[in-house]
Short mmCIF file of C-alpha atoms and ligand atoms in Angstrom, two decimals:
data_model
loop_
_atom_site.label_atom_id
_atom_site.label_comp_id
_atom_site.label_asym_id
_atom_site.label_seq_id
_atom_site.Cartn_x
_atom_site.Cartn_y
_atom_site.Cartn_z
CA UNK A 29 260.23 33.25 268.93
CA UNK A 30 262.14 36.52 268.29
CA UNK A 31 263.96 36.48 264.95
CA UNK A 32 267.61 35.62 265.62
CA UNK A 33 268.75 38.05 263.00
CA UNK A 34 266.84 40.89 264.63
CA UNK A 35 268.68 40.55 267.87
CA UNK A 36 271.72 42.86 268.19
CA UNK A 37 273.64 40.80 270.65
CA UNK A 38 275.75 43.44 272.34
CA UNK A 39 272.77 45.73 272.72
CA UNK A 40 270.54 42.92 273.93
CA UNK A 41 273.10 41.52 276.38
CA UNK A 42 273.80 45.02 277.70
CA UNK A 43 270.16 45.45 278.57
CA UNK A 44 270.74 43.01 281.47
CA UNK A 45 270.72 44.79 284.85
CA UNK A 46 272.86 42.10 286.48
CA UNK A 47 270.41 41.76 289.35
CA UNK A 48 271.87 40.86 292.73
CA UNK A 49 269.40 38.01 292.92
CA UNK A 50 268.84 37.10 289.25
CA UNK A 51 265.34 35.76 288.84
CA UNK A 52 266.18 34.53 285.34
CA UNK A 53 268.72 32.12 286.93
CA UNK A 54 266.21 30.97 289.56
CA UNK A 55 263.63 30.24 286.79
CA UNK A 56 266.09 28.28 284.63
CA UNK A 57 265.72 24.47 285.25
CA UNK A 58 269.42 24.06 284.72
CA UNK A 59 270.26 27.04 286.97
CA UNK A 60 272.35 28.66 284.25
CA UNK A 61 274.26 31.81 285.32
CA UNK A 62 272.44 33.89 282.71
CA UNK A 63 273.77 37.34 283.67
CA UNK A 64 277.35 36.10 283.35
CA UNK A 65 276.46 34.34 280.12
CA UNK A 66 275.10 37.64 278.70
CA UNK A 67 278.14 39.56 279.98
CA UNK A 68 280.56 37.18 278.26
CA UNK A 69 278.63 37.36 275.02
CA UNK A 70 278.58 41.18 275.20
CA UNK A 71 282.40 41.10 275.68
CA UNK A 72 282.74 38.97 272.59
CA UNK A 73 283.88 35.94 274.63
CA UNK A 74 281.33 33.64 273.02
CA UNK A 75 283.23 30.35 273.43
CA UNK A 76 283.64 31.13 277.12
CA UNK A 77 279.90 31.84 277.27
CA UNK A 78 279.16 28.49 275.62
CA UNK A 79 281.39 26.64 278.10
CA UNK A 80 279.87 28.47 281.00
CA UNK A 81 276.55 26.83 280.08
CA UNK A 82 278.58 23.62 280.37
CA UNK A 83 276.74 21.14 278.12
CA UNK A 84 276.14 20.53 274.39
CA UNK A 85 272.41 21.34 274.38
CA UNK A 86 272.43 25.11 274.73
CA UNK A 87 271.26 25.66 271.14
CA UNK A 88 268.55 23.01 271.50
CA UNK A 89 267.36 24.64 274.71
CA UNK A 90 267.38 27.92 272.85
CA UNK A 91 264.83 26.50 270.43
CA UNK A 92 262.61 24.25 272.50
CA UNK A 93 262.56 25.68 276.03
CA UNK A 94 259.52 27.76 277.01
CA UNK A 95 261.63 30.83 277.76
CA UNK A 96 258.54 32.98 278.46
CA UNK A 97 257.78 30.63 281.33
CA UNK A 98 261.36 30.10 282.48
CA UNK A 99 264.37 32.50 282.29
CA UNK A 100 262.59 35.27 280.30
CA UNK A 101 259.50 34.86 282.41
CA UNK A 102 261.57 35.41 285.52
CA UNK A 103 263.51 38.43 284.09
CA UNK A 104 262.68 41.61 286.01
CA UNK A 105 262.60 43.55 282.76
CA UNK A 106 259.57 41.61 281.53
CA UNK A 107 257.36 43.75 283.81
CA UNK A 108 258.85 47.03 282.48
CA UNK A 109 259.59 46.64 278.81
CA UNK A 110 260.64 43.26 277.43
CA UNK A 111 262.64 40.50 279.02
CA UNK A 112 266.20 40.07 277.79
CA UNK A 113 265.91 37.73 274.75
CA UNK A 114 267.97 35.02 276.40
CA UNK A 115 266.71 32.27 274.11
CA UNK A 116 267.52 34.09 270.91
CA UNK A 117 271.04 34.94 272.17
CA UNK A 118 271.55 31.31 273.23
CA UNK A 119 270.48 29.96 269.84
CA UNK A 120 272.75 32.22 267.78
CA UNK A 121 275.76 32.00 270.05
CA UNK A 122 275.76 28.18 270.11
CA UNK A 123 275.15 28.00 266.36
CA UNK A 124 278.33 29.97 265.63
CA UNK A 125 280.31 28.50 268.54
CA UNK A 126 279.29 24.84 269.08
CA UNK A 127 280.11 23.34 272.47
CA UNK A 128 283.54 21.76 272.01
CA UNK A 129 283.67 18.32 273.49
CA UNK A 130 287.20 17.71 274.68
CA UNK A 131 289.18 16.20 277.59
CA UNK A 132 289.54 18.92 280.20
CA UNK A 133 290.30 16.98 283.45
CA UNK A 134 291.26 13.64 284.89
CA UNK A 135 288.66 13.12 287.66
CA UNK A 136 287.22 10.10 285.81
CA UNK A 137 290.44 9.02 284.01
CA UNK A 138 290.39 5.49 282.81
CA UNK A 139 286.88 4.81 284.18
CA UNK A 140 284.57 2.72 282.08
CA UNK A 141 281.07 4.18 281.76
CA UNK A 142 277.95 2.64 280.22
CA UNK A 143 275.18 5.01 279.20
CA UNK A 144 271.91 3.22 278.45
CA UNK A 145 269.96 5.51 276.08
CA UNK A 146 271.47 8.12 273.75
CA UNK A 147 268.98 10.94 274.32
CA UNK A 148 269.51 14.34 275.88
CA UNK A 149 270.24 13.06 279.39
CA UNK A 150 272.43 10.26 278.11
CA UNK A 151 274.55 12.43 275.90
CA UNK A 152 274.91 15.14 278.55
CA UNK A 153 276.10 12.55 281.14
CA UNK A 154 278.39 10.93 278.53
CA UNK A 155 279.93 14.31 277.71
CA UNK A 156 280.69 15.29 281.27
CA UNK A 157 282.30 11.91 281.99
CA UNK A 158 284.27 11.98 278.70
CA UNK A 159 285.54 15.45 279.59
CA UNK A 160 287.05 14.00 282.77
CA UNK A 161 288.90 11.20 280.99
CA UNK A 162 286.35 8.38 281.04
CA UNK A 163 285.76 5.81 278.30
CA UNK A 164 282.05 5.99 277.53
CA UNK A 165 279.97 3.34 275.76
CA UNK A 166 276.43 4.39 274.78
CA UNK A 167 273.87 1.62 274.35
CA UNK A 168 271.11 2.84 272.07
CA UNK A 169 268.66 0.67 270.11
CA UNK A 170 267.67 3.41 267.66
CA UNK A 171 269.82 6.35 266.70
CA UNK A 172 271.35 8.97 269.00
CA UNK A 173 268.95 11.76 269.90
CA UNK A 174 266.06 9.97 268.14
CA UNK A 175 263.43 11.81 270.23
CA UNK A 176 264.88 15.19 269.22
CA UNK A 177 264.97 14.13 265.57
CA UNK A 178 261.18 13.63 265.81
CA UNK A 179 260.69 17.34 266.59
CA UNK A 180 259.80 19.01 263.30
CA UNK A 181 262.54 21.18 261.79
CA UNK A 182 260.35 24.31 261.92
CA UNK A 183 260.71 24.03 265.70
CA UNK A 184 264.22 22.57 265.96
CA UNK A 185 266.51 23.06 262.90
CA UNK A 186 268.39 19.94 261.81
CA UNK A 187 271.68 21.81 261.91
CA UNK A 188 271.36 22.25 265.68
CA UNK A 189 271.32 18.41 266.02
CA UNK A 190 274.01 17.88 263.42
CA UNK A 191 276.36 20.21 265.35
CA UNK A 192 275.94 18.06 268.49
CA UNK A 193 276.51 14.83 266.48
CA UNK A 194 279.62 16.24 264.92
CA UNK A 195 281.10 17.05 268.36
CA UNK A 196 280.14 13.59 269.69
CA UNK A 197 281.57 11.74 266.71
CA UNK A 198 284.49 9.51 267.68
CA UNK A 199 284.27 10.42 271.37
CA UNK A 200 282.02 7.53 272.51
CA UNK A 201 281.61 3.93 271.47
CA UNK A 202 278.03 3.47 270.42
CA UNK A 203 276.45 0.03 270.60
CA UNK A 204 273.15 -0.54 268.84
CA UNK A 205 271.50 -2.81 271.35
CA UNK A 206 268.40 -2.97 273.49
CA UNK A 207 269.17 -3.26 277.21
CA UNK A 208 266.74 -5.27 279.28
CA UNK A 209 266.86 -6.05 283.02
CA UNK A 210 269.31 -8.97 282.58
CA UNK A 211 271.66 -6.90 280.40
CA UNK A 212 271.48 -4.03 282.78
CA UNK A 213 272.60 -6.23 285.69
CA UNK A 214 275.50 -7.46 283.48
CA UNK A 215 276.55 -3.85 282.66
CA UNK A 216 276.72 -3.02 286.32
CA UNK A 217 279.42 -5.66 286.71
CA UNK A 218 281.35 -4.77 283.54
CA UNK A 219 281.43 -0.97 283.95
CA UNK A 220 282.44 1.34 286.80
CA UNK A 221 279.24 3.35 286.41
CA UNK A 222 276.00 2.81 284.47
CA UNK A 223 273.77 5.76 283.61
CA UNK A 224 270.18 4.79 282.89
CA UNK A 225 268.54 7.27 280.57
CA UNK A 226 266.34 5.12 278.42
CA UNK A 227 263.78 7.91 277.99
CA UNK A 228 260.02 7.44 277.73
CA UNK A 229 259.78 4.61 275.25
CA UNK A 230 256.40 3.09 276.11
CA UNK A 231 253.73 4.91 274.10
CA UNK A 232 250.42 5.58 275.78
CA UNK A 233 247.65 4.02 273.69
CA UNK A 234 244.07 5.27 273.13
CA UNK A 235 242.65 2.07 274.51
CA UNK A 236 239.65 2.22 272.21
CA UNK A 237 237.95 -0.11 269.69
CA UNK A 238 239.59 0.45 266.34
CA UNK A 239 242.89 1.66 267.84
CA UNK A 240 244.69 -0.13 264.96
CA UNK A 241 243.32 2.50 262.51
CA UNK A 242 245.12 5.30 264.41
CA UNK A 243 248.71 6.39 263.74
CA UNK A 244 251.11 6.77 266.70
CA UNK A 245 252.76 10.20 266.88
CA UNK A 246 256.22 8.63 266.67
CA UNK A 247 255.35 7.16 263.26
CA UNK A 248 253.52 10.32 262.15
CA UNK A 249 256.53 12.57 262.92
CA UNK A 250 259.36 10.26 261.78
CA UNK A 251 260.24 11.22 258.21
CA UNK A 252 261.82 7.80 257.71
CA UNK A 253 258.64 5.91 258.61
CA UNK A 254 256.63 3.99 256.03
CA UNK A 255 253.62 6.09 256.89
CA UNK A 256 255.30 9.40 256.02
CA UNK A 257 256.85 7.90 252.92
CA UNK A 258 253.42 6.75 251.67
CA UNK A 259 251.49 9.76 252.89
CA UNK A 260 253.33 12.28 250.70
CA UNK A 261 250.22 14.22 249.95
CA UNK A 262 248.71 15.67 253.12
CA UNK A 263 247.14 18.50 251.15
CA UNK A 264 243.42 18.74 251.82
CA UNK A 265 243.42 15.68 254.17
CA UNK A 266 241.37 15.81 257.34
CA UNK A 267 243.55 14.96 260.31
CA UNK A 268 242.49 14.63 263.92
CA UNK A 269 245.26 14.67 266.56
CA UNK A 270 244.32 13.22 269.96
CA UNK A 271 246.31 14.79 272.79
CA UNK A 272 247.24 18.14 274.25
CA UNK A 273 251.03 18.07 274.70
CA UNK A 274 253.91 19.56 272.72
CA UNK A 275 254.07 16.38 270.60
CA UNK A 276 250.39 16.71 269.63
CA UNK A 277 251.12 20.37 268.64
CA UNK A 278 254.08 19.19 266.54
CA UNK A 279 251.85 16.63 264.70
CA UNK A 280 249.13 19.25 264.18
CA UNK A 281 251.49 21.98 262.92
CA UNK A 282 253.33 19.56 260.65
CA UNK A 283 250.06 18.50 258.98
CA UNK A 284 248.66 22.06 258.81
CA UNK A 285 251.82 23.28 257.13
CA UNK A 286 251.38 20.57 254.46
CA UNK A 287 247.84 21.83 253.77
CA UNK A 288 245.76 19.43 255.88
CA UNK A 289 242.65 20.42 257.72
CA UNK A 290 243.67 19.69 261.27
CA UNK A 291 241.73 19.38 264.50
CA UNK A 292 243.27 18.70 267.89
CA UNK A 293 240.96 16.88 270.28
CA UNK A 294 241.88 17.18 273.98
CA UNK A 295 240.08 15.59 276.87
CA UNK A 296 240.31 18.52 279.24
CA UNK A 297 240.12 22.33 278.88
CA UNK A 298 242.62 24.61 277.09
CA UNK A 299 244.16 25.78 280.33
CA UNK A 300 244.83 22.17 281.34
CA UNK A 301 246.75 21.32 278.18
CA UNK A 302 250.30 20.28 278.95
CA UNK A 303 251.65 21.91 275.72
CA UNK A 304 253.68 25.08 276.22
CA UNK A 305 251.49 28.15 275.60
CA UNK A 306 253.69 29.27 272.68
CA UNK A 307 253.25 25.86 270.95
CA UNK A 308 249.49 25.89 271.32
CA UNK A 309 249.33 29.50 270.15
CA UNK A 310 251.55 28.73 267.13
CA UNK A 311 249.28 25.80 266.20
CA UNK A 312 246.23 28.03 266.37
CA UNK A 313 247.88 30.75 264.28
CA UNK A 314 248.66 28.14 261.64
CA UNK A 315 244.95 27.25 261.36
CA UNK A 316 244.69 24.24 263.63
CA UNK A 317 241.24 23.92 265.20
CA UNK A 318 240.85 22.74 268.79
CA UNK A 319 238.02 20.94 270.49
CA UNK A 320 238.20 20.48 274.26
CA UNK A 321 236.61 18.14 276.75
CA UNK A 322 236.31 15.24 274.38
CA UNK A 323 237.70 11.70 274.61
CA UNK A 324 237.93 9.12 271.82
CA UNK A 325 235.79 6.02 272.31
CA UNK A 326 236.03 4.27 268.92
CA UNK A 327 237.49 4.44 265.42
CA UNK A 328 235.84 2.79 262.54
CA UNK A 329 237.16 2.33 259.01
CA UNK A 330 234.50 2.98 256.39
CA UNK A 331 235.53 4.87 253.15
CA UNK A 332 237.46 7.15 255.45
CA UNK A 333 237.84 6.93 259.21
CA UNK A 334 235.03 7.67 261.58
CA UNK A 335 236.20 8.85 264.99
CA UNK A 336 233.65 8.76 267.76
CA UNK A 337 234.30 11.25 270.53
CA UNK A 338 232.49 11.43 273.88
CA UNK A 339 232.00 14.69 275.78
CA UNK A 340 233.92 14.78 279.02
CA UNK A 341 233.62 16.80 282.29
CA UNK A 342 236.93 17.58 283.91
CA UNK A 343 238.17 19.27 287.07
CA UNK A 344 241.61 20.70 286.25
CA UNK A 345 244.13 17.88 285.71
CA UNK A 346 242.24 15.73 288.22
CA UNK A 347 238.82 14.06 287.92
CA UNK A 348 237.61 13.26 284.43
CA UNK A 349 234.10 11.96 283.62
CA UNK A 350 233.32 10.57 280.14
CA UNK A 351 229.64 11.25 279.48
CA UNK A 352 227.17 9.45 277.15
CA UNK A 353 227.06 12.46 274.80
CA UNK A 354 228.88 11.46 271.63
CA UNK A 355 229.64 12.79 268.20
CA UNK A 356 231.20 11.38 265.05
CA UNK A 357 233.99 12.95 263.08
CA UNK A 358 234.88 11.78 259.58
CA UNK A 359 238.61 12.10 258.77
CA UNK A 360 241.50 10.57 256.84
CA UNK A 361 244.02 10.15 259.64
CA UNK A 362 243.73 9.92 263.45
CA UNK A 363 246.99 10.57 265.19
CA UNK A 364 247.44 9.25 268.68
CA UNK A 365 249.65 11.76 270.51
CA UNK A 366 249.11 10.95 274.15
CA UNK A 367 252.86 10.87 274.98
CA UNK A 368 254.89 8.11 276.46
CA UNK A 369 256.25 6.81 279.70
CA UNK A 370 259.33 5.03 281.10
CA UNK A 371 259.31 1.32 280.43
CA UNK A 372 259.54 -0.14 283.96
CA UNK A 373 260.43 -3.62 282.75
CA UNK A 374 264.11 -2.69 282.69
CA UNK A 375 264.11 -2.24 286.49
CA UNK A 376 262.00 -5.27 287.25
CA UNK A 377 263.20 -7.07 290.32
CA UNK A 378 264.72 -4.01 291.88
CA UNK A 379 262.06 -3.52 294.49
CA UNK A 380 261.01 -0.24 292.90
CA UNK A 381 264.36 1.54 293.18
CA UNK A 382 267.25 0.42 291.09
CA UNK A 383 269.69 2.50 293.08
CA UNK A 384 269.17 0.26 296.09
CA UNK A 385 270.02 -2.83 294.04
CA UNK A 386 273.06 -1.42 292.25
CA UNK A 387 275.18 1.29 293.89
CA UNK A 388 276.91 2.19 290.67
CA UNK A 389 273.73 3.04 288.71
CA UNK A 390 272.64 6.59 288.19
CA UNK A 391 269.33 7.57 286.58
CA UNK A 392 268.24 10.66 284.65
CA UNK A 393 265.89 12.16 282.04
CA UNK A 394 262.52 10.54 281.42
CA UNK A 395 263.70 7.45 283.23
CA UNK A 396 263.28 9.43 286.46
CA UNK A 397 259.98 11.10 285.49
CA UNK A 398 258.60 13.03 282.47
CA UNK A 399 261.09 15.71 281.56
CA UNK A 400 261.66 18.71 279.37
CA UNK A 401 265.04 19.01 277.63
CA UNK A 402 266.35 21.45 280.24
CA UNK A 403 265.17 19.21 283.09
CA UNK A 404 266.84 16.20 281.49
CA UNK A 405 270.08 18.18 281.15
CA UNK A 406 269.86 19.23 284.77
CA UNK A 407 269.38 15.62 285.91
CA UNK A 408 272.28 14.42 283.89
CA UNK A 409 274.67 17.18 285.11
CA UNK A 410 273.69 16.47 288.68
CA UNK A 411 274.11 12.69 288.34
CA UNK A 412 277.41 13.15 286.41
CA UNK A 413 278.74 15.26 289.30
CA UNK A 414 277.72 12.55 291.79
CA UNK A 415 279.35 9.82 289.70
CA UNK A 416 282.57 11.79 289.38
CA UNK A 417 282.65 12.49 293.15
CA UNK A 418 282.13 8.75 293.79
CA UNK A 419 285.50 8.08 292.13
CA UNK A 420 287.29 10.12 294.75
CA UNK A 421 285.89 8.17 297.66
S1 SF4 B 28 266.52 38.94 285.64
FE1 SF4 B 28 266.80 39.90 283.62
S2 SF4 B 28 267.88 41.80 284.06
FE2 SF4 B 28 268.04 40.52 285.91
S3 SF4 B 28 270.02 39.39 285.68
FE3 SF4 B 28 268.41 38.13 284.73
S4 SF4 B 28 268.36 38.66 282.55
FE4 SF4 B 28 269.48 40.31 283.63
#
């Protein structure tokens, strides 16, 4: 990640060629008008640039998006010299000029909106409807943006999240409540629109003997959890992280930075790992070891933990064979970081598609498939537009 301080904004923004068909824009999951954004920043119109992006998560995207694979990867200048440092510009511009959440229109005036899940998609949808005059209630059983708060601060500074919370404060009613299928049906009657953005709450488990001796990534990363409170001294501890996604890299880097000896065990090859290249490279630079083509088959508790791993044979992200060849690893902590999925029980009884059962329900974020932050924002903006248009019918 380029150092924000090293970016001279005007100079950097003026490097943009304003291509007739901007590939940066095509490569951005949100479809941001990046050349215009850069032009506004170069002209000193930073608040206009922030509002051009049109949602509160620009700074977060600036930190967690894989720019090298998205906007910067698409930039024509990447082949000649270096891509315009869009991510660095985005981070700094939003930090100094937070997205101002305010009433700007009346297209949803007086409408009552329920948002189920206060994550990235939920808060984006809530913001767009609030801006158009709606009264928004967010149902969230944990805290707002709880998934983002799990991302370690070396990857996503706490201030970026606090700025979003400050803007959201007092704009929405927040109800701390779990919403099940029955409650969801009730909400569809009480509110004009319901946005379902519960995120991926169901953790994938290892499914092995001794699973209870492993620590779920959500507990490992949560600084408020009992595990983190007790495990204050990671220094010199041997930690094995099972998984190959960004969350696994977060766990590994967090432990490595606290002085642990960390190994990531992934069941396929390096090129198959779902983690962004920059996250895997950062983990490696910080001393994390990787072993590939291994799958956990048991965890035993002796003096320390003994993790048994079986060799696997894989074909890309497809076929996976677990062989009889096993090895044991002694360690202090096994972290299960296999990711999570949408909990389908909330849409039980809807014949597979909730939109067929309730015409006033919109869905976004992980609730409509595994998503990055930018993809969740894109979903929410698209669904918010549809909801707003529905009021005019
Ligand atoms: S591709 Fe690069 S040079 Fe072209 S408009 Fe986008 S940022 Fe500017």
